[in-house]
Amino acid sequence: MKKQALVSFNEVIQEDERYVKIAMEIDGLVHVLMKFLNSKDTEIQEEALKSVATLCGFDLYNSVLVGMGVVSPLIRVLETGSQLGKELSTRCLMKVTTNSDNAWSVSAHGGASTLLKIRESDCDDAAGGELVGLACGVLRNLIGVDEIKRFLVEEGAIPMSIKLVKSKNESSQINAIDFIQVLASGNEFVRGLIVNEGGIRVIVGVLDPKSSYSSKSREKSMRALITLCLLPLFSVTLLNHN
């Protein structure tokens, strides 16, 4: 009955967004959904995650959901949930962290470390690669906070990202390149670390006409190179490589 109720609820809020507002205003409903996130029944947990993912899609409610404690159960799903559950959880966290004020809550609950572990798995299969790509997306949002950026750099995010650029999964590739670009933006020291780890060489390799990378991956790589080559030192490095 719980599962069917959640399925029906998801159908309603996806059909008409007006019901999202009503759901948020019903006393205790969101708390019930968060309770379901901790359910030992995988199907109930996944349906609850679908509900929360829809609610998180509205900027108006992101901070409200974080304030009500949605981050903690989402992190637990990342650690122990099913493959689908983890994917839905990362989608929720990605939406929530578009607001940098919410990044602290994710970090405080150990989310940054958990997301790094997911990225480190480097899955090349479709499902695993999608999850790794989503984890990259959440981390990209988190590095908008300087303290979290420093933590991620110290934990090896740079070599890990460079390795993912060479992944066979396009989602992982693209999100890793995006992450590197954002990480390097406005930070000369971090740019230097990326260069020292061989980042330019790997990203230039994506642009090789003989490589099998997609046009989207090549486009992302070009943007990342522009960011990395803002300083003369990096421009010289690129020219020497060519």
Coordinates of N, CA and C in Angstrom, one line a residue, residues 14 45 61 89 107 139 178 184 190 198-199:
Q14 N 4.2 14.8 -11.0 CA 4.8 15.0 -12.3 C 3.9 15.4 -13.4
Q45 N 11.8 2.8 -1.0 CA 12.9 3.8 -0.9 C 13.1 4.5 -2.3
Y61 N 12.0 25.3 -3.1 CA 11.9 24.4 -2.0 C 13.2 23.7 -1.6
S89 N 19.5 9.6 -5.7 CA 20.0 10.4 -4.7 C 21.0 11.4 -5.2
S107 N 28.5 18.6 2.7 CA 29.8 18.3 3.2 C 29.8 17.9 4.7
L139 N 29.8 17.1 -7.1 CA 31.1 17.7 -6.7 C 31.4 19.0 -7.4
D178 N 34.2 18.8 -17.1 CA 33.5 20.0 -16.6 C 34.1 20.3 -15.2
A184 N 39.6 24.6 -12.0 CA 40.7 25.5 -12.4 C 40.4 27.0 -12.5
V190 N 45.6 25.9 -8.3 CA 45.0 24.6 -8.7 C 45.2 24.4 -10.1
G198 N 49.5 16.3 -15.4 CA 49.4 15.9 -16.8 C 48.0 16.2 -17.4
G199 N 47.3 17.1 -16.7 CA 45.9 17.4 -17.2 C 45.8 17.9 -18.6

